[in-house]
PDB file of C-alpha atoms in Angstrom:
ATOM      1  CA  UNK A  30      95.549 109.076  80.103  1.00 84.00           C
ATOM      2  CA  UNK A  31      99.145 110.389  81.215  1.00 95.00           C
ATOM      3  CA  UNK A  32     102.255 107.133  80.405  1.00 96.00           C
ATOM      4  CA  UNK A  33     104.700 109.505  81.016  1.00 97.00           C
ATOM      5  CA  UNK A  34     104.707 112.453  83.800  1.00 97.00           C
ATOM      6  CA  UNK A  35     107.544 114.530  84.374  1.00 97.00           C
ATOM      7  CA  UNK A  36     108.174 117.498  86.922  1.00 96.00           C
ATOM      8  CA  UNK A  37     110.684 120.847  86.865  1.00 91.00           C
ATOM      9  CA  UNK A  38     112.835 120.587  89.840  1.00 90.00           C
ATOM     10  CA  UNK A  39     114.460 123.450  91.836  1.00 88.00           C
ATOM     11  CA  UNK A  40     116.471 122.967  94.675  1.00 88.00           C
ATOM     12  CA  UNK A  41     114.019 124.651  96.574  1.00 86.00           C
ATOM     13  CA  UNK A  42     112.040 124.244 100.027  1.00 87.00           C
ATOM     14  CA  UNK A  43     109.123 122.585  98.494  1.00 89.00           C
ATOM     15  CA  UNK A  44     110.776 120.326  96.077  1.00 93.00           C
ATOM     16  CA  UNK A  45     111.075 117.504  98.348  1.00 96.00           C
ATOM     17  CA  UNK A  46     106.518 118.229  98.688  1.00 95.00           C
ATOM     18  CA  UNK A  47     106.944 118.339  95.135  1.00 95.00           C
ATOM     19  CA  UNK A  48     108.556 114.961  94.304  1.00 96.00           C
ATOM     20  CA  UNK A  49     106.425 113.333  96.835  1.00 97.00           C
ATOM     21  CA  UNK A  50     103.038 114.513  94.824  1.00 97.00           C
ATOM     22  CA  UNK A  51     104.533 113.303  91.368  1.00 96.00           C
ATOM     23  CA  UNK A  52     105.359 109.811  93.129  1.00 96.00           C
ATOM     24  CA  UNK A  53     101.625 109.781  93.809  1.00 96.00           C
ATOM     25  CA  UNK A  54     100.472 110.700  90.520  1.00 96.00           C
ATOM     26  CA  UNK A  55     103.388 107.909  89.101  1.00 95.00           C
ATOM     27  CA  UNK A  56     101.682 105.521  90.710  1.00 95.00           C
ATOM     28  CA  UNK A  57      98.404 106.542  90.086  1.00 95.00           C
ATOM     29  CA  UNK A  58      99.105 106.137  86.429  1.00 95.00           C
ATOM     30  CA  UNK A  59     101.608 103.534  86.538  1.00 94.00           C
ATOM     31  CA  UNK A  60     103.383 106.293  84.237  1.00 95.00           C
ATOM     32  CA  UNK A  61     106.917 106.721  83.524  1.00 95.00           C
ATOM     33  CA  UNK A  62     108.530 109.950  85.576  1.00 96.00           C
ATOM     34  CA  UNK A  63     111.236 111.903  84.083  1.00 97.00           C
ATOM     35  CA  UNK A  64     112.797 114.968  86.745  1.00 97.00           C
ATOM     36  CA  UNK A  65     114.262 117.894  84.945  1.00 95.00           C
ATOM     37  CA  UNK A  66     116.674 120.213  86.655  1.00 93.00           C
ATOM     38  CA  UNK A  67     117.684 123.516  85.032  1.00 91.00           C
ATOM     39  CA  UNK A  68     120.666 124.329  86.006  1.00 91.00           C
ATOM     40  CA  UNK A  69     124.370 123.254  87.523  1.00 92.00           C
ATOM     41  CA  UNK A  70     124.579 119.300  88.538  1.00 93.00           C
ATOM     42  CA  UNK A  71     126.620 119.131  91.740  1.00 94.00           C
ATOM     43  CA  UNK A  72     127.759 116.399  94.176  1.00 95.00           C
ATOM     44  CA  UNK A  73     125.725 117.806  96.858  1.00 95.00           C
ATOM     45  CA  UNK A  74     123.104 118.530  94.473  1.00 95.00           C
ATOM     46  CA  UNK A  75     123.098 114.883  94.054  1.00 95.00           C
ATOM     47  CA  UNK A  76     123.399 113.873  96.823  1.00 96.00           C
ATOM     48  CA  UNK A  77     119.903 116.028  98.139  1.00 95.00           C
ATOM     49  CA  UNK A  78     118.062 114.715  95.547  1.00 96.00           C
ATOM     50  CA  UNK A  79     118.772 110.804  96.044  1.00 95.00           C
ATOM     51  CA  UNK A  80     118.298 111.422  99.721  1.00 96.00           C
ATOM     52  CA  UNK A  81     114.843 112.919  98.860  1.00 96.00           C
ATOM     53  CA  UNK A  82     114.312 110.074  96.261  1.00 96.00           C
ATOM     54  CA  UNK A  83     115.167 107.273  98.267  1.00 95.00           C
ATOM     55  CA  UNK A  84     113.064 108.565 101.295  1.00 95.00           C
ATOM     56  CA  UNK A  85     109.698 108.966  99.019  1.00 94.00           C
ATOM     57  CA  UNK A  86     110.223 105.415  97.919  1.00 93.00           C
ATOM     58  CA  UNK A  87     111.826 105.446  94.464  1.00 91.00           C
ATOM     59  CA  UNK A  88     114.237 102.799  93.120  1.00 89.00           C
ATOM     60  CA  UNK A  89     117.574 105.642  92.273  1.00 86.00           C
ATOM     61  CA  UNK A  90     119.037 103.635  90.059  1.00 85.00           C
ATOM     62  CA  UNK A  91     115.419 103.715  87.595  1.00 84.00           C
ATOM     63  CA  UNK A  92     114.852 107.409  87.970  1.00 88.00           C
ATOM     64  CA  UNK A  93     115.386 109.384  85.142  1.00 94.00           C
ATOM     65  CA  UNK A  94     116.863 112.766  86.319  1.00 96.00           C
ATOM     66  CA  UNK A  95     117.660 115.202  83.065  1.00 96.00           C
ATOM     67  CA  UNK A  96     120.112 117.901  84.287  1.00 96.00           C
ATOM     68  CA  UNK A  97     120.085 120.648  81.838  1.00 94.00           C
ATOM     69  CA  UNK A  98     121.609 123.804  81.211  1.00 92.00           C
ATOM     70  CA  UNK A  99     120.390 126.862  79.478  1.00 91.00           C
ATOM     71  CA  UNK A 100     117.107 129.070  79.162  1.00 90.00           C
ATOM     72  CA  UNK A 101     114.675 127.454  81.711  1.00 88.00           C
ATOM     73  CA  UNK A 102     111.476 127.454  79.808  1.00 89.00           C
ATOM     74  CA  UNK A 103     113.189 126.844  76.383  1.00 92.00           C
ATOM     75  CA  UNK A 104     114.809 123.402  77.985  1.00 94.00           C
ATOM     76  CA  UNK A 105     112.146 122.167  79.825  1.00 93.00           C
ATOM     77  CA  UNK A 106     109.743 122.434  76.767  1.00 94.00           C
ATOM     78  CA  UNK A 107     112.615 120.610  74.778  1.00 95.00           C
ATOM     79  CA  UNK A 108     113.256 117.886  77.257  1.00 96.00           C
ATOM     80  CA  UNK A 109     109.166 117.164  77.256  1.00 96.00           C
ATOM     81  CA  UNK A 110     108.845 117.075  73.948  1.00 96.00           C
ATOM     82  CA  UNK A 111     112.441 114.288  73.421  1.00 97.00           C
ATOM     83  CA  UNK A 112     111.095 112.534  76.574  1.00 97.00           C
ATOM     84  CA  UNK A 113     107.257 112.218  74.980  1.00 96.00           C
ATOM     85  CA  UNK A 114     105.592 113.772  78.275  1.00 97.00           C
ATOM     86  CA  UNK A 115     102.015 113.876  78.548  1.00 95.00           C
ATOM     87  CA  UNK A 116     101.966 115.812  82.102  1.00 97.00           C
ATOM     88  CA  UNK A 117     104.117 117.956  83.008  1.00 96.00           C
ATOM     89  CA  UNK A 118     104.155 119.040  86.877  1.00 95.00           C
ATOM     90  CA  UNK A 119     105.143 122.508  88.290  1.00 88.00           C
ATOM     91  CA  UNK A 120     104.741 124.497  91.517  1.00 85.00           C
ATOM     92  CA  UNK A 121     102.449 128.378  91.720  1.00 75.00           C
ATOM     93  CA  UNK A 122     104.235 130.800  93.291  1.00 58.00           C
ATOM     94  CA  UNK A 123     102.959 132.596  96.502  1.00 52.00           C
ATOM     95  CA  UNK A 124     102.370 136.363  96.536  1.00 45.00           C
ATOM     96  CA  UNK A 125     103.633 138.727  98.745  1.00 42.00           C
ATOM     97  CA  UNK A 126     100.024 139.001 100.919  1.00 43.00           C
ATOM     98  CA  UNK A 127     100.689 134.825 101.441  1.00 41.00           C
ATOM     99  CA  UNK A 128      96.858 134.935 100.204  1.00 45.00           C
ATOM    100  CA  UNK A 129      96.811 134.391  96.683  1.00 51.00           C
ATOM    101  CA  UNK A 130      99.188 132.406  94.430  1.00 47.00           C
ATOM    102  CA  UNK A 131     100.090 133.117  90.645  1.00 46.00           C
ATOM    103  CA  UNK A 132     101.755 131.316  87.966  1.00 56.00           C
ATOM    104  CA  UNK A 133     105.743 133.023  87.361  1.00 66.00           C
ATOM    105  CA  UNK A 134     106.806 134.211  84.004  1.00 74.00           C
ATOM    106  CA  UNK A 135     109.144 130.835  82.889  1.00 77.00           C
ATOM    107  CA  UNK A 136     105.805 128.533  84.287  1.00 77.00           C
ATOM    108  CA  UNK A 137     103.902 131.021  81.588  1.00 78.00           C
ATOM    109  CA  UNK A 138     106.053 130.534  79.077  1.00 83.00           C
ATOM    110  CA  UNK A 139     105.657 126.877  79.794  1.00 84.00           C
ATOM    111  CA  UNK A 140     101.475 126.978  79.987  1.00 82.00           C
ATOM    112  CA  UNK A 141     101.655 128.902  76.318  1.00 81.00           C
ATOM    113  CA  UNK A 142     104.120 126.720  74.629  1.00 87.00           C
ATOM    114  CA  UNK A 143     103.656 122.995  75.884  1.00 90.00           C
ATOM    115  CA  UNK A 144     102.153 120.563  73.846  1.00 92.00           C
ATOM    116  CA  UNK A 145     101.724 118.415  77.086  1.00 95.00           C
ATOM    117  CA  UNK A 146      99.018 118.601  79.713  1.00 95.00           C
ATOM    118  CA  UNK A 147     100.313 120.820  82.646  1.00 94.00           C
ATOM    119  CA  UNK A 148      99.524 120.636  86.174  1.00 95.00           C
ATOM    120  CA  UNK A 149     100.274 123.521  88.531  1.00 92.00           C
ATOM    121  CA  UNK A 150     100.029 122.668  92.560  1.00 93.00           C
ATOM    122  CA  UNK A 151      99.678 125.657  94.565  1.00 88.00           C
ATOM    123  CA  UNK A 152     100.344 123.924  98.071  1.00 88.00           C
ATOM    124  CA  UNK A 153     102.279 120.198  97.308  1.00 92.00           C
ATOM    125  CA  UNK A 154     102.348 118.349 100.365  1.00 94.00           C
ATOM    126  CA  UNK A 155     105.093 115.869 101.203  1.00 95.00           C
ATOM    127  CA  UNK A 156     101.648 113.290 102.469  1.00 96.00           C
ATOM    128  CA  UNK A 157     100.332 113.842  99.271  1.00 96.00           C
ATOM    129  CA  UNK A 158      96.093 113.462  99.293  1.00 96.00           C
ATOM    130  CA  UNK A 159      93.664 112.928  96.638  1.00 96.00           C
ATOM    131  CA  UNK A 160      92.372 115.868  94.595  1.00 97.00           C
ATOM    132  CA  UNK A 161      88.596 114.986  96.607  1.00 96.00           C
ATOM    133  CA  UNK A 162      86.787 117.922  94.987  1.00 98.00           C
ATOM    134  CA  UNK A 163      87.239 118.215  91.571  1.00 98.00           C
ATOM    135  CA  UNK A 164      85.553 121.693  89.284  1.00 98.00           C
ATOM    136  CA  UNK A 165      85.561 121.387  85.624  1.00 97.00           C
ATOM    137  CA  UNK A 166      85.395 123.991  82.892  1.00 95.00           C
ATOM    138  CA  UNK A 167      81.954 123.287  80.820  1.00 94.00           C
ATOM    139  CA  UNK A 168      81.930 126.752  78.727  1.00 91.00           C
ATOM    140  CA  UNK A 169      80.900 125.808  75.471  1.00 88.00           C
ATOM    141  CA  UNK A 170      83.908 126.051  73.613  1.00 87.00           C
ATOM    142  CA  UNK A 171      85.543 123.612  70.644  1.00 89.00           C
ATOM    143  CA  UNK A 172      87.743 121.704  73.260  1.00 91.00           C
ATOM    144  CA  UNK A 173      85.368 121.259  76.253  1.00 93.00           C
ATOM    145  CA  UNK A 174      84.037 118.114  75.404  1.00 96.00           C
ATOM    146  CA  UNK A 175      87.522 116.493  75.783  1.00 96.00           C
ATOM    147  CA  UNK A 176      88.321 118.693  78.547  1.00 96.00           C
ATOM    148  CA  UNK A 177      85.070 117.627  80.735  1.00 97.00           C
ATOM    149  CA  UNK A 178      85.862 113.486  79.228  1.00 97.00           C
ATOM    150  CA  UNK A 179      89.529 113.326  80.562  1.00 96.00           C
ATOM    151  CA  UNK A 180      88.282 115.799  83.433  1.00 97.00           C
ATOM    152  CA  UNK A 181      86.046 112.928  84.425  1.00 97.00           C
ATOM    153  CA  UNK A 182      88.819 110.506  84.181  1.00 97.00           C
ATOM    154  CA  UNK A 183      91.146 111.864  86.391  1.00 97.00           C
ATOM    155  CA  UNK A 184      88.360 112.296  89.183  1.00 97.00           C
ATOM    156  CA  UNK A 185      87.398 108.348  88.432  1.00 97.00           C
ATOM    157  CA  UNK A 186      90.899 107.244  88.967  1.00 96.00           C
ATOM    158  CA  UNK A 187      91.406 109.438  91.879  1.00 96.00           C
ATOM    159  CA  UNK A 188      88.287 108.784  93.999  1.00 95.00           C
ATOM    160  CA  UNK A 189      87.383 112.619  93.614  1.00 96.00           C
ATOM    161  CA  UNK A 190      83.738 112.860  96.258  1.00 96.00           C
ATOM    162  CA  UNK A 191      82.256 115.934  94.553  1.00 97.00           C
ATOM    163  CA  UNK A 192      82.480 117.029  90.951  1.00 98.00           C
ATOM    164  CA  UNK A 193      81.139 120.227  89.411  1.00 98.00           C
ATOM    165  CA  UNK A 194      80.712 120.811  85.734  1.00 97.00           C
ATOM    166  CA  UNK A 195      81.026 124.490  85.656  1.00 95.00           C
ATOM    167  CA  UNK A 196      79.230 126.554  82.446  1.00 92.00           C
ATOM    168  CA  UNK A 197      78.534 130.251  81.401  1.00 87.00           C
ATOM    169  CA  UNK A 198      75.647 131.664  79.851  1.00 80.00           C
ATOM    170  CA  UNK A 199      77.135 133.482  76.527  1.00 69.00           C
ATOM    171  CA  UNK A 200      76.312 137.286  76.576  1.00 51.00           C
ATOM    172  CA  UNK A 201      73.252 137.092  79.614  1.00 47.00           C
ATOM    173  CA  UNK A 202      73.085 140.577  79.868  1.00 47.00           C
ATOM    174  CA  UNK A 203      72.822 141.695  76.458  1.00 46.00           C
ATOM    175  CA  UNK A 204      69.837 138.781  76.617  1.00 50.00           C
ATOM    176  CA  UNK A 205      68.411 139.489  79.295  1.00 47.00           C
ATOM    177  CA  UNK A 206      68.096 143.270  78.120  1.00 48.00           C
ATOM    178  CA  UNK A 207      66.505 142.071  75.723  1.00 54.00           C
ATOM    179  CA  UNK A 208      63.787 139.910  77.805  1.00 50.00           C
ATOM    180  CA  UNK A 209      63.699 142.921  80.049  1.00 54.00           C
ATOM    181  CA  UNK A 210      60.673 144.412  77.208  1.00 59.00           C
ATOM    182  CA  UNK A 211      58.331 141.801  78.542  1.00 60.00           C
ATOM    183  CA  UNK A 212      56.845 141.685  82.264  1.00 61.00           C
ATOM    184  CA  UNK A 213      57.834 139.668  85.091  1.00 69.00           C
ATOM    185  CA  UNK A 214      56.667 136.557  83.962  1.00 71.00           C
ATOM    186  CA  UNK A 215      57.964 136.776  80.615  1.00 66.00           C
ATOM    187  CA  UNK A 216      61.434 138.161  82.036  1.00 65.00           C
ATOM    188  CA  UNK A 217      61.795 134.902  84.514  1.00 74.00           C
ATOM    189  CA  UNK A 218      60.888 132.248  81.623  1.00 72.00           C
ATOM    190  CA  UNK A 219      63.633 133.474  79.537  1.00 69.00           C
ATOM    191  CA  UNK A 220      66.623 133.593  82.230  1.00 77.00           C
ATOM    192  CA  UNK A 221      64.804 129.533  83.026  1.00 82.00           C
ATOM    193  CA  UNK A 222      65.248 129.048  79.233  1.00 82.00           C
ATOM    194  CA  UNK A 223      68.736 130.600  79.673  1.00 81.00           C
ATOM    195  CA  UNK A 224      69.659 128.140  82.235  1.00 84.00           C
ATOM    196  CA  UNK A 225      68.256 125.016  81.421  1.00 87.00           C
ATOM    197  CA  UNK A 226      69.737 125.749  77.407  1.00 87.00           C
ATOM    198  CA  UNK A 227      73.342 125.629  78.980  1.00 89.00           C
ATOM    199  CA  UNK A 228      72.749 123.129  81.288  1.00 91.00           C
ATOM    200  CA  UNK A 229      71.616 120.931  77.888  1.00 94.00           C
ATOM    201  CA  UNK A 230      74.761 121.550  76.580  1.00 93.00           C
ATOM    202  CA  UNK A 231      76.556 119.437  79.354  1.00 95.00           C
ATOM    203  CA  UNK A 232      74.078 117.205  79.695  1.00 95.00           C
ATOM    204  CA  UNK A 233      74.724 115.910  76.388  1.00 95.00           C
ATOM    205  CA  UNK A 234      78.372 115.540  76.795  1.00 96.00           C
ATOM    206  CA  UNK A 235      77.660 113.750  80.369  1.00 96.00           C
ATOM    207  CA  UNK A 236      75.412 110.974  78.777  1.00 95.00           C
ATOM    208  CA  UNK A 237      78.030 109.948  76.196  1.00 94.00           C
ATOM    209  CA  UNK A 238      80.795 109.429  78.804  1.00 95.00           C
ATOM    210  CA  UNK A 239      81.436 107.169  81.309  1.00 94.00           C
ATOM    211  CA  UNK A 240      80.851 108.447  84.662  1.00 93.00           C
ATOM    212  CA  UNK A 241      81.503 105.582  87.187  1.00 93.00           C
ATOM    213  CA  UNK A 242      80.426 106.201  90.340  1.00 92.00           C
ATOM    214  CA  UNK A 243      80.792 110.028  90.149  1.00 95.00           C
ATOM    215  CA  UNK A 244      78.037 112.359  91.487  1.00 92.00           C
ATOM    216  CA  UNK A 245      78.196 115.190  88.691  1.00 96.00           C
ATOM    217  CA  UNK A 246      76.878 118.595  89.668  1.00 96.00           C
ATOM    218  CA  UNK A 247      76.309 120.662  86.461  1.00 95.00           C
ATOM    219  CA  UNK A 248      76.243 124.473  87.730  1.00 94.00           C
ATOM    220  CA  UNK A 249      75.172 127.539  85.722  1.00 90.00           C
ATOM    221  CA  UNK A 250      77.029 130.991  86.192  1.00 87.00           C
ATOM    222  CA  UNK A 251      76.992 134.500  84.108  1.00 82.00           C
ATOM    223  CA  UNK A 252      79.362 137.226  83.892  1.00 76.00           C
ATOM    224  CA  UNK A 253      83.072 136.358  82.179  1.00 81.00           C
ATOM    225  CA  UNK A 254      83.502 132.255  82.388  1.00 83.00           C
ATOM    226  CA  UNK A 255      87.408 132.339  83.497  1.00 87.00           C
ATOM    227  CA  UNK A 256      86.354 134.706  86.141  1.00 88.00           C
ATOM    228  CA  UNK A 257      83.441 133.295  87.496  1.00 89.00           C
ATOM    229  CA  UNK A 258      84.823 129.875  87.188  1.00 92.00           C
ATOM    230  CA  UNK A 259      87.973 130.821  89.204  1.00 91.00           C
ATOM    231  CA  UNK A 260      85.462 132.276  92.122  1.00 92.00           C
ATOM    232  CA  UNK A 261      83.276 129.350  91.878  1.00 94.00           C
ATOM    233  CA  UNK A 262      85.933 126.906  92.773  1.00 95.00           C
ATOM    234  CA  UNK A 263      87.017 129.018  95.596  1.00 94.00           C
ATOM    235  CA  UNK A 264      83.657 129.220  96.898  1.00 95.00           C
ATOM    236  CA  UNK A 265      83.585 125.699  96.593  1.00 96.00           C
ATOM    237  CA  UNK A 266      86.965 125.145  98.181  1.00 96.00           C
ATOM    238  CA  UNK A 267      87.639 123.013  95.660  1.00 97.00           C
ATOM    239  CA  UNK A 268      91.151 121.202  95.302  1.00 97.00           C
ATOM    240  CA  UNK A 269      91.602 121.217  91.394  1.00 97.00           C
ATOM    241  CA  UNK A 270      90.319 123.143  88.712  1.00 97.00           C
ATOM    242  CA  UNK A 271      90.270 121.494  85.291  1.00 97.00           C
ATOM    243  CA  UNK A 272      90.753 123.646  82.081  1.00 94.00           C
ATOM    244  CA  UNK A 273      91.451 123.209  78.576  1.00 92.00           C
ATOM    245  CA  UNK A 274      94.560 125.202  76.128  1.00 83.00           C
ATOM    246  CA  UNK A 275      93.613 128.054  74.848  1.00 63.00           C
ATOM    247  CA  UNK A 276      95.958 127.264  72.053  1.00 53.00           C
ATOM    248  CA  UNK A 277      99.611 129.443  71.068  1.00 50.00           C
ATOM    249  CA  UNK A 278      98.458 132.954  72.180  1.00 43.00           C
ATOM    250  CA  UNK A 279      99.658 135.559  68.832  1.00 45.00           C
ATOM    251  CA  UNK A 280     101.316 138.974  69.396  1.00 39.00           C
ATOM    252  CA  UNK A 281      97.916 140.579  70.419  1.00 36.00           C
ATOM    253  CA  UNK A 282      97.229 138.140  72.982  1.00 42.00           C
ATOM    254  CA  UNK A 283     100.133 138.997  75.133  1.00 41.00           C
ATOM    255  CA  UNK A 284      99.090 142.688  74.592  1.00 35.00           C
ATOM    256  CA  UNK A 285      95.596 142.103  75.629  1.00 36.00           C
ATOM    257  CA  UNK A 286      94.091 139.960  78.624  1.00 41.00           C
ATOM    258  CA  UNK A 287      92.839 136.676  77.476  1.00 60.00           C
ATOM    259  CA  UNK A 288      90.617 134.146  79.519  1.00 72.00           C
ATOM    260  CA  UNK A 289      93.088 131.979  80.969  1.00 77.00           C
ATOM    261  CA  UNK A 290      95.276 134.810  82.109  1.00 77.00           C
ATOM    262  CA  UNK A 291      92.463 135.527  83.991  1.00 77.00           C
ATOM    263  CA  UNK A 292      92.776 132.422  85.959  1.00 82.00           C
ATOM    264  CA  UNK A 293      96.907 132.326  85.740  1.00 78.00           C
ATOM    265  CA  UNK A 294      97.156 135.825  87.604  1.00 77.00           C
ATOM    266  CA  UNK A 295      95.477 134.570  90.866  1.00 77.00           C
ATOM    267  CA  UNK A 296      95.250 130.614  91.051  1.00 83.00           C
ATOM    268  CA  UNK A 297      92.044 129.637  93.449  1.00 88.00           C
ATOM    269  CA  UNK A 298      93.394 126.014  93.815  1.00 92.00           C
ATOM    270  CA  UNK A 299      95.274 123.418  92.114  1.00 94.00           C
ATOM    271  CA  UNK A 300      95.072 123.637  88.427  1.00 94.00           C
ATOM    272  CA  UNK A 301      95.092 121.262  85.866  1.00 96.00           C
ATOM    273  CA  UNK A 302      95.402 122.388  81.878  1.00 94.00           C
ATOM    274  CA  UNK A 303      94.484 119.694  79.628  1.00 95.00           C
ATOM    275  CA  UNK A 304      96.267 119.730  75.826  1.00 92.00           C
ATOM    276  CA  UNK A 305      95.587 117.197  73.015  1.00 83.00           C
TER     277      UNK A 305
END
C-alpha cells in the first residue's frame, strides 16, 4: 500500500514523537522513509537529529534526510513528488484552549496539493501504539470504494480491534418531509427504508473486499457527512479517521466551506487522507 513514507521535520518538541511514529509505520510497511527539513542545515542541527535517529533505532548512514530551502509547502510537495512518496506524515497543531487541534495553513496547502496519501497525527508519541480503533468515511461518493478498500488494509496490517464504516443519508430531511404526509407507520417504514438503503451501499463494497479478521461495524448518520463523521469518531474515541481527496479545490472553494474543511478546522483524532 505505502513503499515509500516520508515525514516534514521541524526542529521542534515533538519531532523526536514524530520520527519515532514514522519508524513504526517504516516498519510496518517495510517502506522506504525519506525526512524533509525546510530550512537551514546546521552542525547542531545534525547533530540533534542523528542523536534522535540513532536512539529510535535507525541505521544513520541509510537514512535519507532532504534538507531544503525555500517556501515550505512548495518544497515539500516537490521533494514528494522527486522522491515518489506515497505517505506523507505531518503533525496537527494544538489550539489555544489545548482542547481541539487543527491543521496550519502550509499542512493545508500540503492536504490540497499532494498527490500522495497524507497522514496528520494530532498527539505522536515517542512509544508509538497501534491505531486500535479505526472510523472510515462510507458517504457515497466516486472515491469511497477505494477509500473504505485501502481503509480496510491499513486496519488489517495494523491489528486495528474495532472498525466503523461510517455513511450519511443524502438529503434526510428534505425526505423525510416528504414521508412526514403519511401517519406514523408509514413515516417509520420510510426512515427503515432510509437506513437499510445506505447501509446496502456498504454492504456491497464490504463483500467484494477482503476483510481478514476485522469486525466491521457499518453505522448510519444524517445531517452534513464531514460533520457528523468528525463527531462520530469522537464519540467513539476513535484513534484514526480515514478519508478520501476531495480533489484540487478551484477559486470558489477557498471562498466557500467545503466538506473536508469541515473536518481540517477541528481534527477529532488522527487523520488519514487517502489519494490515488
Amino acid at each position: 500500500m505505502f513503499h515509500k513514507i516520508a515525514l516534514a521535520i521541524a526542529f521542534s518538541p515533538r519531532m523526536e514523537a514524530l520520527i519515532a511514529e514514522s519508524k513504526r509505520l517504516k516498519d510496518l510497511y517495510q517502506a522506504e522513509l525519506v525526512l524533509i527539513h525546510i530550512g537551514e542545515k546546521t552542525e547542531d542541527r545534525v547533530k540533534i537529529l542523528n542523536s534522535i535517529l540513532e536512539k529510535n533505532g535507525f541505521d544513520i548512514e541509510k537514512v535519507k534526510i532532504r534538507w531544503e530551502e525555500g517556501k515550505p509547502a512548495k518544497k515539500i510537495l516537490h521533494v514528494c513528488e522527486e522522491e515518489k512518496v506515497d505517505l506523507l506524515v505531518a503533525g496537527a497543531l494544538k489550539s489555544e484552549s489545548l482542547l481541539n487541534y487543527y491543521i496550519g495553513t502550509i499542512a493545508r496547502k500540503i492536504i490540497r496539493n499532494s498527490k500522495c496519501s497524507v497522514l496528520t497525527l494530532i498527539e505522536p508519541l515517542e512509544k508509538p501504539t497501534p491505531f486500535e480503533k479505526v472510523v472510515i468515511n462510507g458517504t457515497e461518493q466516486e472515491q469511497t470504494p477505494f477509500v473504505i478498500e485501502n481503509g480496510l488494509e491499513w486496519c488489517k496490517l495494523d491489528g486495528a480491534k474495532q472498525v466503523f464504516v461510517v455513511n450519511e443519508i443524502k438529503m434526510y430531511g428534505l425526505k423525510m418531509a416528504t414521508a412526514a404526509e403519511g401517519n406514523e407507520e408509514e413515516i417509520a417504514s420510510a426512515r427503515r427504508k432510509l437506513v437499510a438503503d445506505e447501509v446496502e451501499y456498504v454492504n456491497n463494497i464490504l463483500k467484494t473486499l477482503d476483510k481478514g479478521d476485522l469486525k466491521v461495524n457499518v453505522k448510519i448518520t444524517c445531517g452534513k457527512w464531514a460533520i457528523e463523521l468528525a463527531k462520530f469518531a469522537e464519540d467513539v474515541n476513535a484513534d484514526l479517521l480515514v478519508v478520501g481527496d476531495e480533489g484540487k479545490l478551484g477559486f470558489m472553494d477557498r471562498l466557500f466551506p467545503h466538506d473536508l474543511e469541515e473536518i481540517l478546522n477541528n481534527l477529532p483524532c488522527n487523520l488519514l487522507i487517502l489519494k490515488k
